mmCIF file of C-alpha atoms and ligand atoms in Angstrom:
data_model
loop_
_atom_site.group_PDB
_atom_site.id
_atom_site.type_symbol
_atom_site.label_atom_id
_atom_site.label_comp_id
_atom_site.label_asym_id
_atom_site.label_seq_id
_atom_site.Cartn_x
_atom_site.Cartn_y
_atom_site.Cartn_z
ATOM 1 C CA MET A 80 19.940 3.777 -28.021
ATOM 2 C CA LYS A 81 16.587 3.731 -30.589
ATOM 3 C CA LEU A 82 14.389 1.172 -30.019
ATOM 4 C CA ALA A 83 13.124 -1.283 -32.881
ATOM 5 C CA PRO A 84 9.309 -1.360 -34.056
ATOM 6 C CA TYR A 85 7.076 -3.170 -32.370
ATOM 7 C CA ARG A 86 7.185 -6.666 -34.154
ATOM 8 C CA LYS A 87 4.190 -8.966 -33.852
ATOM 9 C CA LYS A 88 5.984 -11.833 -33.244
ATOM 10 C CA SER A 89 9.095 -12.105 -30.846
ATOM 11 C CA PRO A 90 12.065 -12.435 -32.464
ATOM 12 C CA TRP A 91 14.125 -16.391 -32.072
ATOM 13 C CA ILE A 92 17.065 -16.722 -31.806
ATOM 14 C CA LEU A 93 19.996 -19.112 -33.013
ATOM 15 C CA HIS A 94 23.867 -19.343 -31.259
ATOM 16 C CA PHE A 95 26.472 -20.442 -33.342
ATOM 17 C CA ASN A 96 29.939 -21.012 -32.420
ATOM 18 C CA ALA A 97 31.268 -21.232 -35.732
ATOM 19 C CA GLY A 98 34.851 -22.370 -34.101
ATOM 20 C CA GLY A 99 36.091 -19.524 -30.825
ATOM 21 C CA CYS A 100 38.084 -19.351 -27.727
ATOM 22 C CA ASN A 101 34.544 -19.511 -26.122
ATOM 23 C CA GLY A 102 34.464 -15.725 -25.060
ATOM 24 C CA CYS A 103 32.373 -14.101 -26.765
ATOM 25 C CA ASP A 104 30.051 -16.747 -25.416
ATOM 26 C CA ILE A 105 30.221 -15.863 -21.657
ATOM 27 C CA GLU A 106 29.633 -12.207 -22.894
ATOM 28 C CA ILE A 107 26.077 -13.783 -25.029
ATOM 29 C CA LEU A 108 25.358 -15.897 -21.177
ATOM 30 C CA ALA A 109 26.343 -12.666 -19.505
ATOM 31 C CA CYS A 110 22.872 -10.697 -21.929
ATOM 32 C CA LEU A 111 20.389 -13.585 -21.229
ATOM 33 C CA GLY A 112 21.189 -13.399 -17.710
ATOM 34 C CA PRO A 113 19.792 -11.159 -14.655
ATOM 35 C CA LYS A 114 22.169 -8.366 -15.171
ATOM 36 C CA TYR A 115 21.405 -7.692 -18.349
ATOM 37 C CA ASP A 116 18.462 -9.544 -19.235
ATOM 38 C CA ILE A 117 18.142 -9.268 -23.263
ATOM 39 C CA GLU A 118 14.636 -11.137 -22.758
ATOM 40 C CA ARG A 119 12.894 -7.870 -22.675
ATOM 41 C CA PHE A 120 13.602 -6.421 -26.757
ATOM 42 C CA GLY A 121 11.313 -9.742 -26.887
ATOM 43 C CA MET A 122 14.096 -12.486 -28.547
ATOM 44 C CA ILE A 123 14.387 -15.735 -27.367
ATOM 45 C CA ASN A 124 17.767 -18.433 -27.168
ATOM 46 C CA THR A 125 16.128 -21.005 -29.290
ATOM 47 C CA GLY A 126 18.289 -24.457 -30.458
ATOM 48 C CA ASN A 127 16.282 -24.285 -33.760
ATOM 49 C CA PRO A 128 16.228 -22.315 -36.669
ATOM 50 C CA LYS A 129 13.608 -23.717 -38.536
ATOM 51 C CA GLN A 130 11.701 -21.431 -35.822
ATOM 52 C CA SER A 131 14.827 -18.645 -35.929
ATOM 53 C CA ASP A 132 14.946 -14.780 -36.605
ATOM 54 C CA VAL A 133 17.961 -13.405 -35.611
ATOM 55 C CA LEU A 134 21.435 -16.123 -36.140
ATOM 56 C CA LEU A 135 24.308 -14.639 -33.814
ATOM 57 C CA ILE A 136 27.224 -16.425 -34.357
ATOM 58 C CA THR A 137 30.500 -15.755 -32.791
ATOM 59 C CA GLY A 138 34.058 -17.439 -33.386
ATOM 60 C CA PRO A 139 35.307 -18.093 -37.290
ATOM 61 C CA VAL A 140 34.256 -19.945 -39.388
ATOM 62 C CA THR A 141 36.821 -22.982 -39.814
ATOM 63 C CA LYS A 142 36.861 -25.549 -41.843
ATOM 64 C CA ARG A 143 34.579 -27.842 -39.686
ATOM 65 C CA THR A 144 32.119 -25.349 -38.898
ATOM 66 C CA ARG A 145 31.714 -24.050 -42.878
ATOM 67 C CA GLU A 146 29.365 -26.642 -44.007
ATOM 68 C CA ARG A 147 26.908 -26.349 -40.953
ATOM 69 C CA LEU A 148 27.233 -22.365 -40.288
ATOM 70 C CA VAL A 149 25.556 -23.124 -44.407
ATOM 71 C CA GLU A 150 23.077 -24.909 -44.148
ATOM 72 C CA ILE A 151 21.906 -23.830 -40.612
ATOM 73 C CA TYR A 152 21.417 -20.222 -42.243
ATOM 74 C CA ALA A 153 19.648 -22.292 -46.234
ATOM 75 C CA GLN A 154 17.418 -24.122 -42.679
ATOM 76 C CA MET A 155 16.570 -20.460 -41.257
ATOM 77 C CA PRO A 156 12.890 -19.653 -43.061
ATOM 78 C CA GLU A 157 12.303 -15.134 -44.550
ATOM 79 C CA PRO A 158 12.286 -12.981 -43.194
ATOM 80 C CA LYS A 159 16.159 -13.877 -40.894
ATOM 81 C CA VAL A 160 19.404 -11.695 -39.828
ATOM 82 C CA VAL A 161 22.536 -12.659 -39.269
ATOM 83 C CA ILE A 162 24.894 -10.933 -36.582
ATOM 84 C CA SER A 163 28.041 -11.777 -36.640
ATOM 85 C CA CYS A 164 29.088 -11.377 -32.461
ATOM 86 C CA GLY A 165 32.815 -10.727 -32.068
ATOM 87 C CA ALA A 166 36.345 -10.105 -34.100
ATOM 88 C CA CYS A 167 36.541 -13.912 -35.120
ATOM 89 C CA ALA A 168 32.860 -13.341 -36.403
ATOM 90 C CA CYS A 169 33.617 -9.961 -38.559
ATOM 91 C CA THR A 170 36.834 -11.793 -40.228
ATOM 92 C CA GLY A 171 38.069 -14.256 -38.444
ATOM 93 C CA GLY A 172 40.109 -12.190 -35.615
ATOM 94 C CA VAL A 173 42.336 -13.301 -33.239
ATOM 95 C CA PHE A 174 42.688 -16.666 -36.085
ATOM 96 C CA ARG A 175 42.721 -15.045 -39.267
ATOM 97 C CA GLY A 176 45.540 -17.686 -41.564
ATOM 98 C CA MET A 177 45.297 -20.608 -38.887
ATOM 99 C CA TYR A 178 45.521 -24.001 -41.010
ATOM 100 C CA ASN A 179 41.860 -24.255 -40.329
ATOM 101 C CA CYS A 180 40.571 -21.048 -39.940
ATOM 102 C CA GLU A 181 38.284 -19.975 -43.075
ATOM 103 C CA GLY A 182 37.576 -16.955 -42.384
ATOM 104 C CA GLY A 183 34.698 -14.101 -40.973
ATOM 105 C CA VAL A 184 31.153 -15.016 -41.651
ATOM 106 C CA ASP A 185 30.796 -12.334 -44.120
ATOM 107 C CA GLN A 186 32.234 -14.508 -46.720
ATOM 108 C CA PHE A 187 29.967 -17.161 -46.799
ATOM 109 C CA ILE A 188 26.606 -16.012 -45.906
ATOM 110 C CA PRO A 189 24.600 -12.580 -45.805
ATOM 111 C CA VAL A 190 25.389 -10.611 -42.833
ATOM 112 C CA ASP A 191 23.503 -7.224 -41.969
ATOM 113 C CA VAL A 192 24.758 -6.489 -37.797
ATOM 114 C CA TYR A 193 28.605 -6.402 -37.164
ATOM 115 C CA VAL A 194 29.590 -6.163 -33.113
ATOM 116 C CA CYS A 195 33.253 -5.348 -33.685
ATOM 117 C CA GLY A 196 35.377 -6.169 -29.891
ATOM 118 C CA CYS A 197 37.390 -9.437 -28.311
ATOM 119 C CA GLY A 198 35.352 -10.582 -26.083
ATOM 120 C CA THR A 199 32.384 -8.046 -26.899
ATOM 121 C CA ARG A 200 31.312 -6.000 -24.679
ATOM 122 C CA PRO A 201 27.488 -6.919 -23.634
ATOM 123 C CA GLU A 202 26.353 -3.213 -23.999
ATOM 124 C CA GLN A 203 27.518 -4.091 -27.050
ATOM 125 C CA ILE A 204 25.792 -7.519 -28.574
ATOM 126 C CA ILE A 205 22.491 -5.575 -27.121
ATOM 127 C CA ASP A 206 22.719 -2.688 -29.477
ATOM 128 C CA GLY A 207 24.149 -4.692 -32.220
ATOM 129 C CA VAL A 208 20.721 -6.657 -31.568
ATOM 130 C CA VAL A 209 18.209 -3.918 -30.893
ATOM 131 C CA GLN A 210 20.218 -3.044 -34.907
ATOM 132 C CA ALA A 211 19.290 -6.157 -35.995
ATOM 133 C CA LEU A 212 15.760 -6.142 -34.604
ATOM 134 C CA GLY A 213 14.662 -2.670 -36.803
ATOM 135 C CA ILE A 214 16.866 -4.545 -39.513
ATOM 136 C CA LEU A 215 14.187 -8.071 -39.247
ATOM 137 C CA GLU A 216 10.605 -5.440 -39.245
ATOM 138 C CA LYS A 217 12.361 -3.478 -42.360
ATOM 139 C CA LYS A 218 12.817 -6.822 -43.301
ATOM 140 C CA THR A 219 9.830 -8.187 -42.315
ATOM 141 C CA ARG A 220 7.815 -5.267 -44.078
ATOM 142 C CA ALA A 221 9.253 -5.656 -47.210
ATOM 143 C CA MET A 222 8.532 -9.281 -48.116
ATOM 144 C CA GLU A 223 4.480 -8.467 -46.821
ATOM 145 C CA GLU A 224 4.889 -6.351 -49.496
ATOM 146 C CA SER A 225 6.362 -8.285 -51.252
ATOM 147 C CA VAL A 226 3.245 -10.962 -50.820
ATOM 148 C CA ARG A 227 0.062 -7.911 -51.343
ATOM 149 C CA LEU A 228 1.940 -6.769 -54.726
ATOM 150 C CA LYS A 229 1.658 -10.588 -56.040
ATOM 151 C CA LYS A 230 -2.148 -11.325 -55.047
ATOM 152 C CA GLU A 231 -3.476 -8.186 -56.185
ATOM 153 C CA ALA A 232 -1.341 -8.723 -59.843
ATOM 154 C CA LEU A 233 -2.913 -12.739 -59.369
ATOM 155 C CA LYS A 234 -6.600 -11.184 -58.971
ATOM 156 C CA GLU A 235 -5.497 -8.727 -61.502
ATOM 157 C CA GLY A 236 -5.075 -11.290 -64.092
ATOM 158 C CA GLU A 237 -7.972 -13.940 -63.129
ATOM 159 C CA GLN A 238 -9.801 -10.222 -63.842
ATOM 160 C CA ILE A 239 -8.654 -10.615 -67.039
ATOM 161 C CA ASN A 240 -8.867 -14.761 -67.633
ATOM 162 C CA ARG A 241 -12.354 -13.842 -66.662
ATOM 163 C CA ARG A 242 -13.137 -10.796 -68.738
ATOM 164 C CA HIS A 243 -12.062 -13.079 -71.933
ATOM 165 C CA VAL A 244 -14.400 -16.438 -71.228
ATOM 166 C CA ALA A 245 -17.602 -13.941 -71.107
ATOM 167 C CA GLY A 246 -15.748 -12.690 -74.496
ATOM 168 C CA GLU A 247 -15.754 -8.775 -72.954
ATOM 169 C CA ILE A 248 -12.294 -8.921 -74.108
ATOM 170 C CA LYS A 249 -11.293 -9.715 -77.418
ATOM 171 C CA PRO A 250 -7.798 -11.105 -79.283
ATOM 172 C CA ALA A 251 -5.897 -8.488 -80.728
ATOM 173 C CA LEU A 252 -6.306 -9.277 -84.632
ATOM 174 C CA THR A 253 -2.688 -9.248 -86.406
HETATM 175 S S1 LIG B 586 36.244 -12.544 -31.185
HETATM 176 FE FE1 LIG B 586 38.059 -12.468 -28.604
HETATM 177 S S2 LIG B 586 36.745 -13.455 -26.659
HETATM 178 FE FE2 LIG B 586 35.535 -13.842 -28.445
HETATM 179 S S3 LIG B 586 35.824 -15.109 -30.107
HETATM 180 FE FE3 LIG B 586 38.108 -14.498 -30.762
HETATM 181 S S4 LIG B 586 38.903 -14.842 -29.375
HETATM 182 FE FE4 LIG B 586 37.585 -15.597 -27.981
#
């Protein structure tokens, strides 16, 4: 298992059950316990989407949770990653085709990591979390690079403006 590169701050997880049977949730709780201790990867379980970097979803999306899921995702700041945890979150699983089941999570929000299984084993969840950390790191670097390029472009634009005002650059005659 390849460990994710070092991050400047601990990524915070938001766990959301979109409508599952709680089997996968129990496995997530096992990951947080002393046996697996997922926090050793620097991840903290939180309850606030505005402070979260990783959205960990269990269960299929239902008619009742669909809007809430999209809203929670929208409230999370960039960069962020989404993990679909368990067969239900990936495809709808055993609930697929039921009157109240809308399907897998990726029907409504982008998913970065799929963790299969019913219920998912703690080792699989940890593997998914490690993958998510690597993706989060890449997204963070891409965002930093984009901010740096924007700042450079702004600086260049300001310099050109200043030279125009100083008369160093003449407007092209047509
Ligand atoms: S994948 Fe299995 S254990 Fe997990 S929520 Fe669905 S039915 Fe329950």
